[in-house]
mmCIF file of C-alpha atoms and ligand atoms in Angstrom:
data_model
loop_
_atom_site.group_PDB
_atom_site.id
_atom_site.type_symbol
_atom_site.label_atom_id
_atom_site.label_comp_id
_atom_site.label_asym_id
_atom_site.label_seq_id
_atom_site.Cartn_x
_atom_site.Cartn_y
_atom_site.Cartn_z
ATOM 1 C CA UNK A 1 -52.375 202.218 105.104
ATOM 2 C CA UNK A 2 -50.036 200.483 107.581
ATOM 3 C CA UNK A 3 -51.116 199.772 111.160
ATOM 4 C CA UNK A 4 -50.101 202.076 114.048
ATOM 5 C CA UNK A 5 -46.783 201.047 115.597
ATOM 6 C CA UNK A 6 -45.386 201.690 119.074
ATOM 7 C CA UNK A 7 -41.579 201.913 118.978
ATOM 8 C CA UNK A 8 -39.798 201.242 122.265
ATOM 9 C CA UNK A 9 -36.138 202.143 122.780
ATOM 10 C CA UNK A 10 -36.780 205.027 120.365
ATOM 11 C CA UNK A 11 -34.015 207.236 121.768
ATOM 12 C CA UNK A 12 -31.443 204.426 121.429
ATOM 13 C CA UNK A 13 -29.054 203.307 118.702
ATOM 14 C CA UNK A 14 -31.502 201.086 116.798
ATOM 15 C CA UNK A 15 -34.868 202.449 117.935
ATOM 16 C CA UNK A 16 -34.344 205.991 116.668
ATOM 17 C CA UNK A 17 -33.711 204.718 113.135
ATOM 18 C CA UNK A 18 -36.695 202.361 113.390
ATOM 19 C CA UNK A 19 -38.987 205.272 114.319
ATOM 20 C CA UNK A 20 -37.553 207.509 111.577
ATOM 21 C CA UNK A 21 -37.676 204.699 109.002
ATOM 22 C CA UNK A 22 -41.300 203.914 109.773
ATOM 23 C CA UNK A 23 -42.224 207.584 109.638
ATOM 24 C CA UNK A 24 -40.487 208.005 106.252
ATOM 25 C CA UNK A 25 -42.456 205.020 104.969
ATOM 26 C CA UNK A 26 -45.653 206.824 105.923
ATOM 27 C CA UNK A 27 -46.504 204.575 108.866
ATOM 28 C CA UNK A 28 -48.348 205.910 111.880
ATOM 29 C CA UNK A 29 -45.632 205.842 114.579
ATOM 30 C CA UNK A 30 -45.662 206.491 118.293
ATOM 31 C CA UNK A 31 -42.365 206.529 120.167
ATOM 32 C CA UNK A 32 -42.647 205.316 123.758
ATOM 33 C CA UNK A 33 -39.952 207.256 125.655
ATOM 34 C CA UNK A 34 -38.802 208.082 129.182
ATOM 35 C CA UNK A 35 -37.302 211.437 128.257
ATOM 36 C CA UNK A 36 -39.704 213.541 126.167
ATOM 37 C CA UNK A 37 -37.257 216.465 125.757
ATOM 38 C CA UNK A 38 -34.475 214.180 124.451
ATOM 39 C CA UNK A 39 -36.903 212.532 122.026
ATOM 40 C CA UNK A 40 -38.350 215.859 120.839
ATOM 41 C CA UNK A 41 -34.843 217.146 120.126
ATOM 42 C CA UNK A 42 -34.071 213.968 118.176
ATOM 43 C CA UNK A 43 -37.273 213.731 116.153
ATOM 44 C CA UNK A 44 -38.515 217.321 115.961
ATOM 45 C CA UNK A 45 -42.288 217.317 115.628
ATOM 46 C CA UNK A 46 -42.326 214.486 113.066
ATOM 47 C CA UNK A 47 -43.077 211.635 115.446
ATOM 48 C CA UNK A 48 -45.768 211.337 118.117
ATOM 49 C CA UNK A 49 -44.434 210.663 121.614
ATOM 50 C CA UNK A 50 -45.945 208.874 124.600
ATOM 51 C CA UNK A 51 -44.505 208.651 128.135
ATOM 52 C CA UNK A 52 -43.252 205.103 128.557
ATOM 53 C CA UNK A 53 -41.055 203.316 131.064
ATOM 54 C CA UNK A 54 -40.579 199.521 131.157
ATOM 55 C CA UNK A 55 -40.037 199.912 134.900
ATOM 56 C CA UNK A 56 -43.397 201.629 135.425
ATOM 57 C CA UNK A 57 -46.367 199.493 134.376
ATOM 58 C CA UNK A 58 -48.686 202.468 134.793
ATOM 59 C CA UNK A 59 -47.241 203.953 131.582
ATOM 60 C CA UNK A 60 -48.083 200.876 129.473
ATOM 61 C CA UNK A 61 -51.809 201.427 128.806
ATOM 62 C CA UNK A 62 -51.437 204.982 127.463
ATOM 63 C CA UNK A 63 -48.490 204.092 125.241
ATOM 64 C CA UNK A 64 -50.220 200.978 123.877
ATOM 65 C CA UNK A 65 -53.677 202.455 123.322
ATOM 66 C CA UNK A 66 -54.731 202.025 119.680
ATOM 67 C CA UNK A 67 -51.457 200.335 118.684
ATOM 68 C CA UNK A 68 -51.615 197.221 116.481
ATOM 69 C CA UNK A 69 -47.863 196.609 116.278
ATOM 70 C CA UNK A 70 -44.880 197.000 118.578
ATOM 71 C CA UNK A 71 -41.144 197.223 118.032
ATOM 72 C CA UNK A 72 -39.832 195.716 121.269
ATOM 73 C CA UNK A 73 -36.303 196.810 122.217
ATOM 74 C CA UNK A 74 -35.155 195.253 125.497
ATOM 75 C CA UNK A 75 -32.828 197.744 127.234
ATOM 76 C CA UNK A 76 -29.894 196.571 129.321
ATOM 77 C CA UNK A 77 -31.529 196.165 132.753
ATOM 78 C CA UNK A 78 -30.795 193.526 135.414
ATOM 79 C CA UNK A 79 -34.456 192.382 135.454
ATOM 80 C CA UNK A 80 -34.847 192.709 131.680
ATOM 81 C CA UNK A 81 -36.578 189.362 131.142
ATOM 82 C CA UNK A 82 -39.233 189.888 133.816
ATOM 83 C CA UNK A 83 -39.965 193.452 132.600
ATOM 84 C CA UNK A 84 -40.197 192.384 128.932
ATOM 85 C CA UNK A 85 -42.570 189.529 129.743
ATOM 86 C CA UNK A 86 -44.865 191.792 131.792
ATOM 87 C CA UNK A 87 -44.883 194.265 128.906
ATOM 88 C CA UNK A 88 -45.733 191.532 126.363
ATOM 89 C CA UNK A 89 -48.732 190.526 128.494
ATOM 90 C CA UNK A 90 -49.878 194.166 128.615
ATOM 91 C CA UNK A 91 -49.460 194.493 124.842
ATOM 92 C CA UNK A 92 -51.592 191.423 124.291
ATOM 93 C CA UNK A 93 -54.302 192.778 126.614
ATOM 94 C CA UNK A 94 -54.217 196.100 124.758
ATOM 95 C CA UNK A 95 -54.969 194.325 121.457
ATOM 96 C CA UNK A 96 -51.500 194.389 119.847
ATOM 97 C CA UNK A 97 -51.423 191.908 116.957
ATOM 98 C CA UNK A 98 -47.760 191.770 116.000
ATOM 99 C CA UNK A 99 -44.530 192.196 117.984
ATOM 100 C CA UNK A 100 -41.183 192.623 116.218
ATOM 101 C CA UNK A 101 -38.700 191.823 118.959
ATOM 102 C CA UNK A 102 -35.056 192.845 118.855
ATOM 103 C CA UNK A 103 -33.375 189.650 120.030
ATOM 104 C CA UNK A 104 -29.816 188.433 119.476
ATOM 105 C CA UNK A 105 -27.736 185.885 117.605
ATOM 106 C CA UNK A 106 -27.061 182.702 119.565
ATOM 107 C CA UNK A 107 -30.564 181.998 120.899
ATOM 108 C CA UNK A 108 -30.443 178.482 119.411
ATOM 109 C CA UNK A 109 -26.914 177.712 120.688
ATOM 110 C CA UNK A 110 -26.450 174.794 123.078
ATOM 111 C CA UNK A 111 -24.796 176.973 125.722
ATOM 112 C CA UNK A 112 -25.699 180.629 126.020
ATOM 113 C CA UNK A 113 -24.511 183.680 127.916
ATOM 114 C CA UNK A 114 -27.137 185.141 130.274
ATOM 115 C CA UNK A 115 -28.005 188.060 127.931
ATOM 116 C CA UNK A 116 -28.854 185.539 125.198
ATOM 117 C CA UNK A 117 -30.827 183.319 127.589
ATOM 118 C CA UNK A 118 -32.986 186.343 128.468
ATOM 119 C CA UNK A 119 -33.715 186.974 124.794
ATOM 120 C CA UNK A 120 -34.531 183.299 124.226
ATOM 121 C CA UNK A 121 -36.899 183.157 127.205
ATOM 122 C CA UNK A 122 -38.621 186.379 126.118
ATOM 123 C CA UNK A 123 -39.011 184.964 122.588
ATOM 124 C CA UNK A 124 -40.627 181.886 124.125
ATOM 125 C CA UNK A 125 -42.977 184.057 126.201
ATOM 126 C CA UNK A 126 -44.045 185.945 123.064
ATOM 127 C CA UNK A 127 -44.655 182.660 121.201
ATOM 128 C CA UNK A 128 -46.791 181.391 124.084
ATOM 129 C CA UNK A 129 -48.765 184.657 124.224
ATOM 130 C CA UNK A 130 -50.254 183.858 120.812
ATOM 131 C CA UNK A 131 -49.443 187.360 119.485
ATOM 132 C CA UNK A 132 -47.851 187.190 116.014
ATOM 133 C CA UNK A 133 -44.110 187.726 116.191
ATOM 134 C CA UNK A 134 -40.979 188.404 114.204
ATOM 135 C CA UNK A 135 -37.648 187.869 115.941
ATOM 136 C CA UNK A 136 -34.660 189.908 114.778
ATOM 137 C CA UNK A 137 -31.450 188.271 115.938
ATOM 138 C CA UNK A 138 -28.484 190.538 115.158
ATOM 139 C CA UNK A 139 -24.822 189.786 115.659
ATOM 140 C CA UNK A 140 -22.504 192.260 117.435
ATOM 141 C CA UNK A 141 -23.116 195.849 116.283
ATOM 142 C CA UNK A 142 -20.510 197.824 114.277
ATOM 143 C CA UNK A 143 -21.694 200.774 116.362
ATOM 144 C CA UNK A 144 -20.244 199.074 119.491
ATOM 145 C CA UNK A 145 -16.897 200.495 118.306
ATOM 146 C CA UNK A 146 -18.064 203.952 119.329
ATOM 147 C CA UNK A 147 -20.697 203.102 121.980
ATOM 148 C CA UNK A 148 -19.473 200.215 124.148
ATOM 149 C CA UNK A 149 -15.791 199.853 123.245
ATOM 150 C CA UNK A 150 -14.550 203.042 121.555
ATOM 151 C CA UNK A 151 -10.809 203.228 120.766
ATOM 152 C CA UNK A 152 -8.657 204.945 123.395
ATOM 153 C CA UNK A 153 -5.315 206.506 122.457
ATOM 154 C CA UNK A 154 -5.720 205.025 118.966
ATOM 155 C CA UNK A 155 -6.104 201.458 120.272
ATOM 156 C CA UNK A 156 -9.051 199.076 120.491
ATOM 157 C CA UNK A 157 -8.825 197.167 123.780
ATOM 158 C CA UNK A 158 -10.821 193.918 123.736
ATOM 159 C CA UNK A 159 -10.380 190.419 125.236
ATOM 160 C CA UNK A 160 -11.229 188.698 121.949
ATOM 161 C CA UNK A 161 -7.904 187.026 121.111
ATOM 162 C CA UNK A 162 -8.191 186.017 117.460
ATOM 163 C CA UNK A 163 -11.985 185.860 117.715
ATOM 164 C CA UNK A 164 -14.078 187.150 114.827
ATOM 165 C CA UNK A 165 -17.676 188.244 114.259
ATOM 166 C CA UNK A 166 -19.896 189.168 111.321
ATOM 167 C CA UNK A 167 -20.499 192.672 112.709
ATOM 168 C CA UNK A 168 -23.758 194.281 111.584
ATOM 169 C CA UNK A 169 -24.633 197.956 111.130
ATOM 170 C CA UNK A 170 -27.567 198.959 113.368
ATOM 171 C CA UNK A 171 -28.981 201.042 110.503
ATOM 172 C CA UNK A 172 -29.534 197.788 108.591
ATOM 173 C CA UNK A 173 -31.222 196.231 111.626
ATOM 174 C CA UNK A 174 -33.536 199.262 111.788
ATOM 175 C CA UNK A 175 -34.326 198.967 108.058
ATOM 176 C CA UNK A 176 -35.292 195.328 108.548
ATOM 177 C CA UNK A 177 -37.510 196.249 111.519
ATOM 178 C CA UNK A 178 -39.262 199.014 109.570
ATOM 179 C CA UNK A 179 -39.891 196.670 106.629
ATOM 180 C CA UNK A 180 -41.132 193.859 108.875
ATOM 181 C CA UNK A 181 -43.609 196.228 110.541
ATOM 182 C CA UNK A 182 -45.009 197.696 107.312
ATOM 183 C CA UNK A 183 -45.164 194.779 104.868
ATOM 184 C CA UNK A 184 -46.829 191.369 104.915
ATOM 185 C CA UNK A 185 -45.221 187.976 105.216
ATOM 186 C CA UNK A 186 -42.957 188.426 108.236
ATOM 187 C CA UNK A 187 -45.117 186.878 110.926
ATOM 188 C CA UNK A 188 -43.646 183.826 112.709
ATOM 189 C CA UNK A 189 -40.301 184.515 111.002
ATOM 190 C CA UNK A 190 -36.844 184.649 112.574
ATOM 191 C CA UNK A 191 -34.124 186.710 110.908
ATOM 192 C CA UNK A 192 -30.471 186.355 111.852
ATOM 193 C CA UNK A 193 -28.915 189.690 110.939
ATOM 194 C CA UNK A 194 -25.220 189.908 110.123
ATOM 195 C CA UNK A 195 -22.885 192.095 108.150
ATOM 196 C CA UNK A 196 -21.436 190.857 104.844
ATOM 197 C CA UNK A 197 -18.076 189.665 106.252
ATOM 198 C CA UNK A 198 -16.435 188.046 109.233
ATOM 199 C CA UNK A 199 -13.775 190.255 110.824
ATOM 200 C CA UNK A 200 -11.277 189.974 113.650
ATOM 201 C CA UNK A 201 -10.432 193.047 115.707
ATOM 202 C CA UNK A 202 -7.034 193.468 114.033
ATOM 203 C CA UNK A 203 -8.889 193.750 110.691
ATOM 204 C CA UNK A 204 -11.320 196.248 112.223
ATOM 205 C CA UNK A 205 -8.324 198.344 113.343
ATOM 206 C CA UNK A 206 -6.800 198.091 109.857
ATOM 207 C CA UNK A 207 -10.028 199.262 108.159
ATOM 208 C CA UNK A 208 -10.443 202.148 110.615
ATOM 209 C CA UNK A 209 -6.817 203.172 109.920
ATOM 210 C CA UNK A 210 -7.293 203.071 106.128
ATOM 211 C CA UNK A 211 -10.549 205.002 106.203
ATOM 212 C CA UNK A 212 -9.536 207.709 108.669
ATOM 213 C CA UNK A 213 -5.838 208.015 107.791
ATOM 214 C CA UNK A 214 -5.180 207.712 111.508
ATOM 215 C CA UNK A 215 -3.328 204.585 112.749
ATOM 216 C CA UNK A 216 -5.353 202.281 115.051
ATOM 217 C CA UNK A 217 -4.080 199.077 116.650
ATOM 218 C CA UNK A 218 -5.731 196.147 118.413
ATOM 219 C CA UNK A 219 -4.677 195.352 121.965
ATOM 220 C CA UNK A 220 -5.761 191.844 122.999
ATOM 221 C CA UNK A 221 -6.503 192.413 126.689
ATOM 222 C CA UNK A 222 -6.406 189.559 129.234
ATOM 223 C CA UNK A 223 -9.911 188.824 130.499
ATOM 224 C CA UNK A 224 -9.125 189.804 134.096
ATOM 225 C CA UNK A 225 -7.819 193.188 132.932
ATOM 226 C CA UNK A 226 -10.911 193.792 130.797
ATOM 227 C CA UNK A 227 -13.113 192.974 133.794
ATOM 228 C CA UNK A 228 -11.136 195.250 136.137
ATOM 229 C CA UNK A 229 -11.144 198.074 133.596
ATOM 230 C CA UNK A 230 -14.942 198.034 133.355
ATOM 231 C CA UNK A 231 -15.383 197.834 137.130
ATOM 232 C CA UNK A 232 -12.975 200.745 137.620
ATOM 233 C CA UNK A 233 -14.900 202.749 135.021
ATOM 234 C CA UNK A 234 -17.991 202.317 137.220
ATOM 235 C CA UNK A 235 -19.835 199.692 135.167
ATOM 236 C CA UNK A 236 -22.114 197.743 137.570
ATOM 237 C CA UNK A 237 -20.862 194.233 138.424
ATOM 238 C CA UNK A 238 -23.941 192.462 136.957
ATOM 239 C CA UNK A 239 -23.339 194.256 133.649
ATOM 240 C CA UNK A 240 -19.625 193.416 133.668
ATOM 241 C CA UNK A 241 -20.512 189.714 134.123
ATOM 242 C CA UNK A 242 -22.985 189.910 131.271
ATOM 243 C CA UNK A 243 -20.525 191.590 128.890
ATOM 244 C CA UNK A 244 -17.605 189.287 129.820
ATOM 245 C CA UNK A 245 -19.720 186.240 128.959
ATOM 246 C CA UNK A 246 -20.399 187.741 125.518
ATOM 247 C CA UNK A 247 -16.709 188.536 124.995
ATOM 248 C CA UNK A 248 -15.864 184.905 125.847
ATOM 249 C CA UNK A 249 -18.192 183.651 123.098
ATOM 250 C CA UNK A 250 -16.589 186.062 120.645
ATOM 251 C CA UNK A 251 -13.136 184.832 121.628
ATOM 252 C CA UNK A 252 -14.336 181.295 120.835
ATOM 253 C CA UNK A 253 -15.383 182.443 117.347
ATOM 254 C CA UNK A 254 -18.891 181.105 117.761
ATOM 255 C CA UNK A 255 -20.714 183.988 116.020
ATOM 256 C CA UNK A 256 -18.953 184.233 112.685
ATOM 257 C CA UNK A 257 -21.702 183.042 110.352
ATOM 258 C CA UNK A 258 -22.700 185.388 107.540
ATOM 259 C CA UNK A 259 -26.394 185.310 106.566
ATOM 260 C CA UNK A 260 -28.368 186.900 103.732
ATOM 261 C CA UNK A 261 -31.439 187.806 105.818
ATOM 262 C CA UNK A 262 -30.905 191.593 105.611
ATOM 263 C CA UNK A 263 -30.880 191.473 101.834
ATOM 264 C CA UNK A 264 -33.810 189.043 101.761
ATOM 265 C CA UNK A 265 -35.987 191.432 103.768
ATOM 266 C CA UNK A 266 -34.831 194.849 102.506
ATOM 267 C CA UNK A 267 -33.583 194.003 99.005
ATOM 268 C CA UNK A 268 -30.351 195.855 99.816
ATOM 269 C CA UNK A 269 -26.837 194.538 100.563
ATOM 270 C CA UNK A 270 -25.837 194.892 104.211
ATOM 271 C CA UNK A 271 -23.390 197.708 104.964
ATOM 272 C CA UNK A 272 -19.749 196.630 105.043
ATOM 273 C CA UNK A 273 -17.327 197.764 107.734
ATOM 274 C CA UNK A 274 -15.473 200.199 105.461
ATOM 275 C CA UNK A 275 -18.709 202.005 104.600
ATOM 276 C CA UNK A 276 -19.688 202.113 108.284
ATOM 277 C CA UNK A 277 -16.248 203.558 109.087
ATOM 278 C CA UNK A 278 -16.523 206.193 106.316
ATOM 279 C CA UNK A 279 -19.962 207.239 107.574
ATOM 280 C CA UNK A 280 -18.623 207.688 111.125
ATOM 281 C CA UNK A 281 -15.036 208.709 110.357
ATOM 282 C CA UNK A 282 -15.296 211.907 112.416
ATOM 283 C CA UNK A 283 -16.075 209.935 115.575
ATOM 284 C CA UNK A 284 -13.020 207.737 115.075
ATOM 285 C CA UNK A 285 -10.618 210.533 114.104
ATOM 286 C CA UNK A 286 -11.307 212.039 117.528
ATOM 287 C CA UNK A 287 -10.355 208.757 119.311
HETATM 288 N N1 NAP B 301 -24.662 195.707 121.231
HETATM 289 C C1 NAP B 301 -24.696 194.605 120.517
HETATM 290 O O1 NAP B 301 -23.731 194.249 119.850
HETATM 291 C C2 NAP B 301 -25.957 193.760 120.500
HETATM 292 C C3 NAP B 301 -26.008 192.627 119.694
HETATM 293 C C4 NAP B 301 -27.190 191.884 119.628
HETATM 294 C C5 NAP B 301 -28.292 192.280 120.372
HETATM 295 N N2 NAP B 301 -28.207 193.390 121.160
HETATM 296 C C6 NAP B 301 -29.394 193.804 121.928
HETATM 297 O O2 NAP B 301 -29.724 195.153 121.563
HETATM 298 C C7 NAP B 301 -30.449 195.735 122.645
HETATM 299 C C8 NAP B 301 -29.871 197.101 122.893
HETATM 300 O O3 NAP B 301 -30.121 197.898 121.736
HETATM 301 P P1 NAP B 301 -29.534 199.385 121.583
HETATM 302 O O4 NAP B 301 -28.026 199.284 121.575
HETATM 303 O O5 NAP B 301 -30.218 200.055 120.440
HETATM 304 O O6 NAP B 301 -29.918 200.044 122.935
HETATM 305 P P2 NAP B 301 -29.475 201.447 123.465
HETATM 306 O O7 NAP B 301 -28.848 202.287 122.396
HETATM 307 O O8 NAP B 301 -28.767 201.220 124.744
HETATM 308 O O9 NAP B 301 -30.889 202.113 123.758
HETATM 309 C C9 NAP B 301 -31.697 201.692 124.809
HETATM 310 C C10 NAP B 301 -33.045 202.370 124.622
HETATM 311 O O10 NAP B 301 -33.923 201.858 125.622
HETATM 312 C C11 NAP B 301 -34.410 202.962 126.384
HETATM 313 N N3 NAP B 301 -34.626 202.568 127.766
HETATM 314 C C12 NAP B 301 -33.707 202.274 128.715
HETATM 315 N N4 NAP B 301 -34.316 201.965 129.876
HETATM 316 C C13 NAP B 301 -35.647 202.079 129.645
HETATM 317 C C14 NAP B 301 -36.796 201.904 130.450
HETATM 318 N N5 NAP B 301 -36.721 201.558 131.742
HETATM 319 N N6 NAP B 301 -38.020 202.101 129.882
HETATM 320 C C15 NAP B 301 -38.131 202.472 128.575
HETATM 321 N N7 NAP B 301 -37.081 202.652 127.762
HETATM 322 C C16 NAP B 301 -35.852 202.462 128.299
HETATM 323 C C17 NAP B 301 -33.361 204.044 126.276
HETATM 324 O O11 NAP B 301 -33.971 205.266 126.581
HETATM 325 P P3 NAP B 301 -33.211 206.510 127.307
HETATM 326 O O12 NAP B 301 -32.747 207.364 126.165
HETATM 327 O O13 NAP B 301 -34.283 207.115 128.129
HETATM 328 O O14 NAP B 301 -32.074 205.922 128.121
HETATM 329 C C18 NAP B 301 -32.977 203.882 124.815
HETATM 330 O O15 NAP B 301 -33.960 204.468 123.983
HETATM 331 C C19 NAP B 301 -30.310 194.781 123.830
HETATM 332 O O16 NAP B 301 -31.500 194.032 123.937
HETATM 333 C C20 NAP B 301 -29.154 193.881 123.422
HETATM 334 O O17 NAP B 301 -29.205 192.598 124.023
HETATM 335 C C21 NAP B 301 -27.074 194.137 121.250
#
């Protein structure tokens, strides 16, 4: 019988599949969520819920009570690092024995954007806590093409130049997390999670066009225009800075490595971009 797991970020892109995956594997799962109604609609009555807010320490003890493992999903918050570290300390005090942290590719790079520095510092804090850990370091998500930068008027606008990335499907990340939290041998391990191929944005547009039968093109946006566009859309300035730093790394082609860690952990090939596009074709046809 696997140990009880608290899943944070359970109403988000990765977390909901982690909670469902664990539940399907017969694990005892508790989803720590801010919005109970949203979570209930998503999960039905299959998954236990606990009120949980990283920004409210008073919710930690109830959510963590009786939990031996945690899936830690750091949400995009300006004080993310501080909040994650406080939560790790609370998890340790509550008797948690293993944290699977969603981190990011690039933590070992010589120079890092702020979002990656936060993940690296939180990894370090977990190491120093003495709680067993597994760090999942994914590359850019395929799902970003309908969450963060969906096509507009049949065009993908990004300041990536000819930059490429080994985009990964978040469903594969969730499968790795569920496996790591229910089987032995993953403690003190770091997995760099990538898709099976390195793609530029023009290739992404070509695959989306082939799969949907609807023509998409890539528009390589100057960085200043990308920044202004986000600010005008109401994205907070701190978040714009964070995202622009990540785009700059992508433009430099620094995150193009393809790894086999997904297959090593799950025994299954990572999803390729065409399959991802087929599975979400309806979302793209509407773009
Ligand atoms: N996007 C990429 O390409 C990429 C690549 C590598 C790593 N990452 C990392 O992936 C993480 C984001 O994952 P994601 O895309 O799955 O996130 P997401 O879809 O934005 O989901 C965020 C989750 O966190 C919850 N949340 C937000 N604020 C909270 C709070 N104060 N207390 C408790 N829960 C809170 C949200 O709940 P509500 O439903 O209540 O809002 C939601 O369940 C980040 O750490 C990022 O650095 C992203």
